[in-house]
């Protein structure tokens, strides 16, 4: 079902792969992109469970908008293993204005399709989604 506000459709594959990340932990991260011609959110890259946060940040283009989810594993001060699923809206200053507007107008609708996101980040610069920022959002 297309989003009436932005006309954006979310492919079934996006929802399916997110469920696999959340429930089966088949992926460390998923990078999504909007296909402007098809008016649809699609998968750009899937990260294997053994990939690192650096692998994730390298998979996001420097000058193009993207959505991403990242499954962040951490150990609490009480020594409990936990994970949180981050949603990252990447909208670099160097990307096209039309692209930034399209991603901004479609974000909430897309996020609603991905049930289980625990933390959201907006980033326009790599420093706004550094590993230190991620750790800070889970109170490490």
PDB file of C-alpha atoms in Angstrom:
ATOM      1  CA  UNK A   1       0.000   0.000   0.000  1.00  0.00           C
ATOM      2  CA  UNK A   2       1.511   3.295  -1.078  1.00  0.00           C
ATOM      3  CA  UNK A   3       1.845   6.079   1.428  1.00  0.00           C
ATOM      4  CA  UNK A   4      -0.661   8.742   0.457  1.00  0.00           C
ATOM      5  CA  UNK A   5       1.572  11.546   1.729  1.00  0.00           C
ATOM      6  CA  UNK A   6       4.680  10.621  -0.240  1.00  0.00           C
ATOM      7  CA  UNK A   7       3.303   7.983  -2.639  1.00  0.00           C
ATOM      8  CA  UNK A   8       6.016   5.609  -1.409  1.00  0.00           C
ATOM      9  CA  UNK A   9       5.590   1.832  -1.381  1.00  0.00           C
ATOM     10  CA  UNK A  10       7.624  -0.509   0.837  1.00  0.00           C
ATOM     11  CA  UNK A  11       8.644  -3.764  -0.836  1.00  0.00           C
ATOM     12  CA  UNK A  12       7.714  -7.008   0.927  1.00  0.00           C
ATOM     13  CA  UNK A  13      11.392  -7.971   0.850  1.00  0.00           C
ATOM     14  CA  UNK A  14      12.192  -5.003   3.138  1.00  0.00           C
ATOM     15  CA  UNK A  15       9.704  -6.205   5.742  1.00  0.00           C
ATOM     16  CA  UNK A  16      10.762  -9.852   5.426  1.00  0.00           C
ATOM     17  CA  UNK A  17      14.500  -9.158   5.790  1.00  0.00           C
ATOM     18  CA  UNK A  18      13.844  -6.874   8.773  1.00  0.00           C
ATOM     19  CA  UNK A  19      11.895  -9.684  10.472  1.00  0.00           C
ATOM     20  CA  UNK A  20      14.827 -12.022   9.797  1.00  0.00           C
ATOM     21  CA  UNK A  21      17.229  -9.486  11.357  1.00  0.00           C
ATOM     22  CA  UNK A  22      14.966  -9.047  14.389  1.00  0.00           C
ATOM     23  CA  UNK A  23      13.860 -12.624  15.045  1.00  0.00           C
ATOM     24  CA  UNK A  24      16.524 -14.872  13.533  1.00  0.00           C
ATOM     25  CA  UNK A  25      19.465 -12.451  13.684  1.00  0.00           C
ATOM     26  CA  UNK A  26      20.420 -13.434  10.110  1.00  0.00           C
ATOM     27  CA  UNK A  27      21.824  -9.948   9.465  1.00  0.00           C
ATOM     28  CA  UNK A  28      23.825  -7.355  11.399  1.00  0.00           C
ATOM     29  CA  UNK A  29      22.384  -4.493   9.354  1.00  0.00           C
ATOM     30  CA  UNK A  30      20.200  -3.592   6.389  1.00  0.00           C
ATOM     31  CA  UNK A  31      20.632  -0.487   4.244  1.00  0.00           C
ATOM     32  CA  UNK A  32      17.532   0.666   2.365  1.00  0.00           C
ATOM     33  CA  UNK A  33      17.200   3.068  -0.543  1.00  0.00           C
ATOM     34  CA  UNK A  34      14.293   4.697  -2.313  1.00  0.00           C
ATOM     35  CA  UNK A  35      13.937   3.857  -5.982  1.00  0.00           C
ATOM     36  CA  UNK A  36      12.498   7.171  -7.160  1.00  0.00           C
ATOM     37  CA  UNK A  37      11.252   5.813 -10.508  1.00  0.00           C
ATOM     38  CA  UNK A  38       9.424   2.866  -8.927  1.00  0.00           C
ATOM     39  CA  UNK A  39       8.334   5.005  -5.912  1.00  0.00           C
ATOM     40  CA  UNK A  40       9.412   2.182  -3.640  1.00  0.00           C
ATOM     41  CA  UNK A  41      11.741   1.550  -0.695  1.00  0.00           C
ATOM     42  CA  UNK A  42      14.106  -1.305  -1.555  1.00  0.00           C
ATOM     43  CA  UNK A  43      17.061  -3.117   0.008  1.00  0.00           C
ATOM     44  CA  UNK A  44      20.446  -1.656  -0.908  1.00  0.00           C
ATOM     45  CA  UNK A  45      22.706  -3.916   1.195  1.00  0.00           C
ATOM     46  CA  UNK A  46      22.453  -6.727   3.726  1.00  0.00           C
ATOM     47  CA  UNK A  47      25.209  -7.098   6.324  1.00  0.00           C
ATOM     48  CA  UNK A  48      26.159 -10.556   7.566  1.00  0.00           C
ATOM     49  CA  UNK A  49      26.015 -11.191  11.340  1.00  0.00           C
ATOM     50  CA  UNK A  50      29.831 -11.143  11.640  1.00  0.00           C
ATOM     51  CA  UNK A  51      30.177  -7.689  10.037  1.00  0.00           C
ATOM     52  CA  UNK A  52      31.223  -4.767  12.246  1.00  0.00           C
ATOM     53  CA  UNK A  53      29.900  -1.257  12.770  1.00  0.00           C
ATOM     54  CA  UNK A  54      32.739  -0.014  10.522  1.00  0.00           C
ATOM     55  CA  UNK A  55      31.536  -2.346   7.751  1.00  0.00           C
ATOM     56  CA  UNK A  56      28.079  -0.872   8.225  1.00  0.00           C
ATOM     57  CA  UNK A  57      29.194   2.765   8.011  1.00  0.00           C
ATOM     58  CA  UNK A  58      31.302   1.991   4.909  1.00  0.00           C
ATOM     59  CA  UNK A  59      28.213   0.542   3.188  1.00  0.00           C
ATOM     60  CA  UNK A  60      26.324   3.851   3.393  1.00  0.00           C
ATOM     61  CA  UNK A  61      27.066   6.213   0.491  1.00  0.00           C
ATOM     62  CA  UNK A  62      28.769   9.468   1.425  1.00  0.00           C
ATOM     63  CA  UNK A  63      26.534  11.748  -0.626  1.00  0.00           C
ATOM     64  CA  UNK A  64      23.208   9.913  -1.003  1.00  0.00           C
ATOM     65  CA  UNK A  65      20.325   9.527   1.455  1.00  0.00           C
ATOM     66  CA  UNK A  66      19.554   6.113   2.919  1.00  0.00           C
ATOM     67  CA  UNK A  67      17.577   4.455   5.691  1.00  0.00           C
ATOM     68  CA  UNK A  68      19.293   1.754   7.697  1.00  0.00           C
ATOM     69  CA  UNK A  69      18.692  -0.589  10.602  1.00  0.00           C
ATOM     70  CA  UNK A  70      21.544  -1.866  12.735  1.00  0.00           C
ATOM     71  CA  UNK A  71      21.370  -4.619  15.352  1.00  0.00           C
ATOM     72  CA  UNK A  72      23.749  -3.410  18.070  1.00  0.00           C
ATOM     73  CA  UNK A  73      24.999  -6.011  20.570  1.00  0.00           C
ATOM     74  CA  UNK A  74      26.307  -4.821  23.914  1.00  0.00           C
ATOM     75  CA  UNK A  75      27.000  -5.953  27.463  1.00  0.00           C
ATOM     76  CA  UNK A  76      25.337  -4.077  30.315  1.00  0.00           C
ATOM     77  CA  UNK A  77      27.288  -3.003  33.421  1.00  0.00           C
ATOM     78  CA  UNK A  78      25.615  -6.006  35.126  1.00  0.00           C
ATOM     79  CA  UNK A  79      27.296  -8.247  32.504  1.00  0.00           C
ATOM     80  CA  UNK A  80      24.084  -9.109  30.594  1.00  0.00           C
ATOM     81  CA  UNK A  81      24.217  -9.594  26.823  1.00  0.00           C
ATOM     82  CA  UNK A  82      21.661  -7.381  25.098  1.00  0.00           C
ATOM     83  CA  UNK A  83      20.937  -5.904  21.707  1.00  0.00           C
ATOM     84  CA  UNK A  84      19.002  -2.920  20.406  1.00  0.00           C
ATOM     85  CA  UNK A  85      17.772  -2.295  16.895  1.00  0.00           C
ATOM     86  CA  UNK A  86      18.657   1.166  15.648  1.00  0.00           C
ATOM     87  CA  UNK A  87      16.895   2.960  12.806  1.00  0.00           C
ATOM     88  CA  UNK A  88      19.172   5.488  11.134  1.00  0.00           C
ATOM     89  CA  UNK A  89      17.940   8.132   8.710  1.00  0.00           C
ATOM     90  CA  UNK A  90      21.025   9.193   6.741  1.00  0.00           C
ATOM     91  CA  UNK A  91      20.569  12.501   4.925  1.00  0.00           C
ATOM     92  CA  UNK A  92      23.965  14.056   4.182  1.00  0.00           C
ATOM     93  CA  UNK A  93      24.208  17.775   3.464  1.00  0.00           C
ATOM     94  CA  UNK A  94      25.816  16.923   0.104  1.00  0.00           C
ATOM     95  CA  UNK A  95      22.816  14.933  -1.184  1.00  0.00           C
ATOM     96  CA  UNK A  96      20.254  16.365  -3.615  1.00  0.00           C
ATOM     97  CA  UNK A  97      17.532  18.540  -2.067  1.00  0.00           C
ATOM     98  CA  UNK A  98      14.792  16.496  -3.785  1.00  0.00           C
ATOM     99  CA  UNK A  99      16.253  13.306  -2.342  1.00  0.00           C
ATOM    100  CA  UNK A 100      16.400  14.772   1.185  1.00  0.00           C
ATOM    101  CA  UNK A 101      12.760  15.862   0.909  1.00  0.00           C
ATOM    102  CA  UNK A 102      11.658  12.447  -0.375  1.00  0.00           C
ATOM    103  CA  UNK A 103      13.446  10.568   2.418  1.00  0.00           C
ATOM    104  CA  UNK A 104      12.142  12.985   5.070  1.00  0.00           C
ATOM    105  CA  UNK A 105       8.529  12.713   3.878  1.00  0.00           C
ATOM    106  CA  UNK A 106       8.635   8.897   3.664  1.00  0.00           C
ATOM    107  CA  UNK A 107      10.518   8.146   6.895  1.00  0.00           C
ATOM    108  CA  UNK A 108       7.660   7.818   9.394  1.00  0.00           C
ATOM    109  CA  UNK A 109       5.588   5.622   7.098  1.00  0.00           C
ATOM    110  CA  UNK A 110       8.576   3.379   6.389  1.00  0.00           C
ATOM    111  CA  UNK A 111       9.495   3.139  10.085  1.00  0.00           C
ATOM    112  CA  UNK A 112       5.948   2.009  10.922  1.00  0.00           C
ATOM    113  CA  UNK A 113       6.453  -0.965   8.575  1.00  0.00           C
ATOM    114  CA  UNK A 114       9.433  -2.103  10.660  1.00  0.00           C
ATOM    115  CA  UNK A 115       7.953  -3.170  13.975  1.00  0.00           C
ATOM    116  CA  UNK A 116      10.615  -3.537  16.642  1.00  0.00           C
ATOM    117  CA  UNK A 117      12.849  -0.507  16.180  1.00  0.00           C
ATOM    118  CA  UNK A 118      14.074   0.624  19.591  1.00  0.00           C
ATOM    119  CA  UNK A 119      16.249   3.670  18.903  1.00  0.00           C
ATOM    120  CA  UNK A 120      16.146   6.248  16.118  1.00  0.00           C
ATOM    121  CA  UNK A 121      19.024   8.404  14.896  1.00  0.00           C
ATOM    122  CA  UNK A 122      19.028  11.202  12.332  1.00  0.00           C
ATOM    123  CA  UNK A 123      22.410  11.848  10.746  1.00  0.00           C
ATOM    124  CA  UNK A 124      23.627  14.413   8.233  1.00  0.00           C
ATOM    125  CA  UNK A 125      27.310  13.820   8.935  1.00  0.00           C
ATOM    126  CA  UNK A 126      29.226  10.598   9.832  1.00  0.00           C
ATOM    127  CA  UNK A 127      30.058  11.999  13.286  1.00  0.00           C
ATOM    128  CA  UNK A 128      26.320  11.989  14.128  1.00  0.00           C
ATOM    129  CA  UNK A 129      26.196   8.197  13.821  1.00  0.00           C
ATOM    130  CA  UNK A 130      29.593   7.247  15.231  1.00  0.00           C
ATOM    131  CA  UNK A 131      29.965   4.171  17.427  1.00  0.00           C
ATOM    132  CA  UNK A 132      30.284   6.484  20.450  1.00  0.00           C
ATOM    133  CA  UNK A 133      26.867   7.999  19.639  1.00  0.00           C
ATOM    134  CA  UNK A 134      25.372   4.494  19.326  1.00  0.00           C
ATOM    135  CA  UNK A 135      26.889   3.447  22.660  1.00  0.00           C
ATOM    136  CA  UNK A 136      25.608   6.653  24.261  1.00  0.00           C
ATOM    137  CA  UNK A 137      22.061   5.896  23.123  1.00  0.00           C
ATOM    138  CA  UNK A 138      22.118   2.547  24.969  1.00  0.00           C
ATOM    139  CA  UNK A 139      23.664   4.191  28.061  1.00  0.00           C
ATOM    140  CA  UNK A 140      27.037   2.453  27.922  1.00  0.00           C
TER     141      UNK A 140
END
